[in-house]
PDB file of C-alpha atoms in Angstrom:
ATOM      1  CA  MET J 880     -59.620-199.419 167.382  1.00 67.00           C
ATOM      2  CA  GLN J 881     -59.478-197.909 170.745  1.00 74.00           C
ATOM      3  CA  ILE J 882     -55.871-198.159 172.316  1.00 75.00           C
ATOM      4  CA  GLY J 883     -56.569-195.321 175.095  1.00 82.00           C
ATOM      5  CA  SER J 884     -53.840-195.388 177.667  1.00 85.00           C
ATOM      6  CA  ARG J 885     -52.965-198.839 177.550  1.00 81.00           C
ATOM      7  CA  LEU J 886     -49.054-199.773 176.414  1.00 80.00           C
ATOM      8  CA  GLU J 887     -49.215-201.061 172.578  1.00 77.00           C
ATOM      9  CA  LEU J 888     -46.307-203.107 171.187  1.00 76.00           C
ATOM     10  CA  PHE J 889     -45.874-201.931 167.520  1.00 73.00           C
ATOM     11  CA  VAL J 890     -44.053-204.300 165.504  1.00 71.00           C
ATOM     12  CA  ASP J 891     -45.697-203.773 162.030  1.00 73.00           C
ATOM     13  CA  GLN J 892     -48.528-201.330 160.623  1.00 75.00           C
ATOM     14  CA  ALA J 893     -51.133-204.016 161.231  1.00 76.00           C
ATOM     15  CA  VAL J 894     -52.862-201.436 163.847  1.00 75.00           C
ATOM     16  CA  LEU J 895     -52.021-198.280 162.074  1.00 76.00           C
ATOM     17  CA  GLU J 896     -54.218-196.544 159.368  1.00 79.00           C
ATOM     18  CA  GLN J 897     -51.274-194.229 158.071  1.00 80.00           C
ATOM     19  CA  LEU J 898     -47.794-193.137 159.048  1.00 79.00           C
ATOM     20  CA  ASP J 899     -47.413-189.323 158.299  1.00 85.00           C
ATOM     21  CA  GLY J 900     -43.769-187.872 159.019  1.00 86.00           C
ATOM     22  CA  LEU J 901     -43.147-191.293 160.906  1.00 79.00           C
ATOM     23  CA  ALA J 902     -41.165-194.272 160.317  1.00 80.00           C
ATOM     24  CA  LEU J 903     -41.088-197.495 162.173  1.00 79.00           C
ATOM     25  CA  LYS J 904     -37.779-198.513 162.892  1.00 82.00           C
ATOM     26  CA  MET J 905     -36.381-201.514 164.629  1.00 82.00           C
ATOM     27  CA  HIS J 906     -33.561-201.556 166.710  1.00 86.00           C
ATOM     28  CA  ALA J 907     -30.699-204.090 166.549  1.00 90.00           C
ATOM     29  CA  PRO J 908     -30.053-206.348 169.777  1.00 90.00           C
ATOM     30  CA  ARG J 909     -27.394-205.455 172.066  1.00 89.00           C
ATOM     31  CA  PRO J 910     -25.116-208.357 172.580  1.00 90.00           C
ATOM     32  CA  ALA J 911     -24.438-209.557 175.870  1.00 85.00           C
ATOM     33  CA  PRO J 912     -22.599-212.470 177.595  1.00 87.00           C
ATOM     34  CA  ALA J 913     -24.134-215.464 178.557  1.00 86.00           C
ATOM     35  CA  SER J 914     -25.796-216.044 181.891  1.00 86.00           C
ATOM     36  CA  PRO J 915     -23.584-218.183 184.007  1.00 85.00           C
ATOM     37  CA  THR J 916     -26.896-219.267 185.833  1.00 85.00           C
ATOM     38  CA  ARG J 917     -28.945-219.854 182.835  1.00 84.00           C
ATOM     39  CA  ILE J 918     -32.216-221.977 182.781  1.00 85.00           C
ATOM     40  CA  ARG J 919     -31.207-225.531 182.111  1.00 79.00           C
ATOM     41  CA  GLY J 920     -34.413-226.972 181.400  1.00 83.00           C
ATOM     42  CA  HIS J 921     -36.849-227.042 178.486  1.00 86.00           C
ATOM     43  CA  TYR J 922     -40.167-224.850 177.395  1.00 90.00           C
ATOM     44  CA  VAL J 923     -39.500-221.945 180.024  1.00 94.00           C
ATOM     45  CA  THR J 924     -42.266-219.727 180.760  1.00 96.00           C
ATOM     46  CA  VAL J 925     -41.044-216.432 182.763  1.00 96.00           C
ATOM     47  CA  LEU J 926     -43.443-213.997 184.378  1.00 97.00           C
ATOM     48  CA  LYS J 927     -42.332-210.752 186.188  1.00 96.00           C
ATOM     49  CA  ASP J 928     -44.022-210.343 189.376  1.00 95.00           C
ATOM     50  CA  GLY J 929     -43.158-206.433 190.749  1.00 94.00           C
ATOM     51  CA  ASP J 930     -39.251-206.717 190.825  1.00 95.00           C
ATOM     52  CA  ILE J 931     -39.055-210.368 190.727  1.00 97.00           C
ATOM     53  CA  TYR J 932     -38.750-212.574 187.591  1.00 97.00           C
ATOM     54  CA  ARG J 933     -40.164-215.901 187.863  1.00 97.00           C
ATOM     55  CA  ALA J 934     -39.260-218.911 185.460  1.00 96.00           C
ATOM     56  CA  TYR J 935     -41.013-222.111 185.375  1.00 96.00           C
ATOM     57  CA  TYR J 936     -39.659-224.890 183.154  1.00 94.00           C
ATOM     58  CA  ARG J 937     -39.720-228.536 182.588  1.00 91.00           C
ATOM     59  CA  ASP J 938     -36.477-230.705 183.733  1.00 89.00           C
ATOM     60  CA  ASN J 939     -35.860-234.314 183.530  1.00 85.00           C
ATOM     61  CA  VAL J 940     -35.504-236.495 186.582  1.00 85.00           C
ATOM     62  CA  ALA J 941     -31.770-237.464 186.659  1.00 80.00           C
ATOM     63  CA  GLY J 942     -31.392-241.428 186.332  1.00 81.00           C
ATOM     64  CA  TYR J 943     -34.925-241.958 184.890  1.00 83.00           C
ATOM     65  CA  GLN J 944     -34.947-245.101 182.833  1.00 84.00           C
ATOM     66  CA  GLY J 945     -38.312-245.218 181.542  1.00 82.00           C
ATOM     67  CA  PRO J 946     -39.790-243.868 178.337  1.00 80.00           C
ATOM     68  CA  TYR J 947     -39.617-240.297 177.304  1.00 74.00           C
ATOM     69  CA  GLU J 948     -43.012-239.424 175.769  1.00 74.00           C
ATOM     70  CA  ALA J 949     -45.565-236.570 176.404  1.00 75.00           C
ATOM     71  CA  GLY J 950     -46.247-236.851 180.213  1.00 77.00           C
ATOM     72  CA  SER J 951     -44.016-239.099 181.302  1.00 83.00           C
ATOM     73  CA  PRO J 952     -42.930-239.817 185.013  1.00 83.00           C
ATOM     74  CA  GLY J 953     -39.540-238.560 184.166  1.00 86.00           C
ATOM     75  CA  GLU J 954     -40.723-234.900 183.567  1.00 89.00           C
ATOM     76  CA  ILE J 955     -40.617-232.396 186.508  1.00 90.00           C
ATOM     77  CA  THR J 956     -41.582-228.551 186.632  1.00 92.00           C
ATOM     78  CA  CYS J 957     -39.310-226.454 188.238  1.00 93.00           C
ATOM     79  CA  TYR J 958     -38.870-222.771 189.338  1.00 95.00           C
ATOM     80  CA  ALA J 959     -36.139-220.310 189.443  1.00 95.00           C
ATOM     81  CA  GLU J 960     -36.088-216.514 190.336  1.00 96.00           C
ATOM     82  CA  SER J 961     -33.924-213.577 189.241  1.00 96.00           C
ATOM     83  CA  GLN J 962     -33.789-209.816 190.085  1.00 96.00           C
ATOM     84  CA  ASP J 963     -32.781-209.073 186.448  1.00 93.00           C
ATOM     85  CA  GLY J 964     -33.825-211.883 184.008  1.00 91.00           C
ATOM     86  CA  HIS J 965     -30.108-212.687 183.436  1.00 90.00           C
ATOM     87  CA  GLN J 966     -28.709-214.198 186.810  1.00 92.00           C
ATOM     88  CA  TRP J 967     -30.784-216.784 187.800  1.00 94.00           C
ATOM     89  CA  GLU J 968     -31.350-218.359 191.280  1.00 94.00           C
ATOM     90  CA  TYR J 969     -32.680-221.979 192.053  1.00 93.00           C
ATOM     91  CA  PRO J 970     -34.200-221.608 195.310  1.00 93.00           C
ATOM     92  CA  ASN J 971     -34.554-225.075 197.471  1.00 91.00           C
ATOM     93  CA  LEU J 972     -38.429-225.171 197.828  1.00 92.00           C
ATOM     94  CA  GLY J 973     -38.360-228.510 199.786  1.00 89.00           C
ATOM     95  CA  LEU J 974     -41.712-229.281 198.037  1.00 90.00           C
ATOM     96  CA  HIS J 975     -40.455-232.658 196.334  1.00 87.00           C
ATOM     97  CA  ASP J 976     -37.864-235.155 196.902  1.00 82.00           C
ATOM     98  CA  VAL J 977     -36.456-235.879 193.395  1.00 81.00           C
ATOM     99  CA  GLN J 978     -33.203-236.752 192.200  1.00 72.00           C
ATOM    100  CA  GLY J 979     -33.297-234.270 189.053  1.00 53.00           C
ATOM    101  CA  THR J 980     -31.183-231.814 187.587  1.00 56.00           C
ATOM    102  CA  ASP J 981     -32.941-229.315 189.927  1.00 53.00           C
ATOM    103  CA  GLY J 982     -34.721-231.293 192.353  1.00 70.00           C
ATOM    104  CA  PRO J 983     -34.680-229.003 195.313  1.00 87.00           C
ATOM    105  CA  ASN J 984     -36.464-226.422 193.180  1.00 92.00           C
ATOM    106  CA  ALA J 985     -39.272-228.642 191.915  1.00 92.00           C
ATOM    107  CA  ILE J 986     -42.669-227.460 192.171  1.00 93.00           C
ATOM    108  CA  LEU J 987     -44.443-230.636 189.932  1.00 91.00           C
ATOM    109  CA  ALA J 988     -43.008-234.129 190.408  1.00 88.00           C
ATOM    110  CA  GLY J 989     -44.619-237.649 189.761  1.00 84.00           C
ATOM    111  CA  GLU J 990     -47.503-235.535 188.169  1.00 85.00           C
ATOM    112  CA  ALA J 991     -47.728-236.815 184.880  1.00 84.00           C
ATOM    113  CA  PRO J 992     -48.861-235.513 182.611  1.00 87.00           C
ATOM    114  CA  PHE J 993     -49.132-232.002 184.117  1.00 90.00           C
ATOM    115  CA  SER J 994     -45.497-231.238 184.122  1.00 88.00           C
ATOM    116  CA  HIS J 995     -45.332-231.801 180.385  1.00 87.00           C
ATOM    117  CA  ASN J 996     -47.288-228.558 179.470  1.00 87.00           C
ATOM    118  CA  PHE J 997     -47.185-226.747 182.532  1.00 92.00           C
ATOM    119  CA  SER J 998     -48.248-223.273 181.548  1.00 95.00           C
ATOM    120  CA  PRO J 999     -48.493-220.570 184.399  1.00 97.00           C
ATOM    121  CA  PHE J1000     -49.814-217.209 184.249  1.00 97.00           C
ATOM    122  CA  LEU J1001     -50.615-214.407 186.519  1.00 97.00           C
ATOM    123  CA  ASP J1002     -54.254-213.476 186.950  1.00 97.00           C
ATOM    124  CA  THR J1003     -53.987-209.319 187.244  1.00 94.00           C
ATOM    125  CA  ARG J1004     -58.051-208.858 187.263  1.00 95.00           C
ATOM    126  CA  PRO J1005     -59.021-206.402 189.815  1.00 96.00           C
ATOM    127  CA  GLY J1006     -60.213-208.198 193.131  1.00 97.00           C
ATOM    128  CA  VAL J1007     -58.408-211.374 192.715  1.00 97.00           C
ATOM    129  CA  PRO J1008     -56.827-211.869 196.101  1.00 97.00           C
ATOM    130  CA  ASN J1009     -53.348-211.806 196.228  1.00 94.00           C
ATOM    131  CA  HIS J1010     -52.792-215.499 197.177  1.00 96.00           C
ATOM    132  CA  GLU J1011     -55.069-216.415 194.022  1.00 97.00           C
ATOM    133  CA  ARG J1012     -52.815-214.668 191.464  1.00 97.00           C
ATOM    134  CA  TYR J1013     -50.649-217.264 190.306  1.00 97.00           C
ATOM    135  CA  LYS J1014     -52.841-220.066 188.059  1.00 97.00           C
ATOM    136  CA  ALA J1015     -51.774-222.516 185.220  1.00 96.00           C
ATOM    137  CA  LEU J1016     -52.929-224.586 182.721  1.00 94.00           C
ATOM    138  CA  ALA J1017     -51.356-228.341 182.402  1.00 90.00           C
ATOM    139  CA  GLY J1018     -52.072-231.562 180.999  1.00 80.00           C
TER     140      GLY J1018
END
């Protein structure tokens, strides 16, 4: 396997042939207080783009009385951003008029089944124009 100069996360010895004079040591997590502005939805995807963390998550439209099944009209996809990944802001994007928990920051509403499994990602390939870096799979 050629790793070259890329970073590689080692959590086991799957990519190591042998360890001579080394040991794999997992560090304990550091306790931190709960964020007062934590993401309130479901199925969160967080992307770090430069100095900003961008979170995309599914939420429910407040007052929706229909069935909640895969891709129901009561599902919306929302956006939040953070400088540190702990304190989140919910910008009023003005894209959709929804009466949901986080309606003003909805990026998808009334788009069943796309809000159900919305999976955004950053296209970091060389030559991709800046305005085309954000892409998603859904449905």
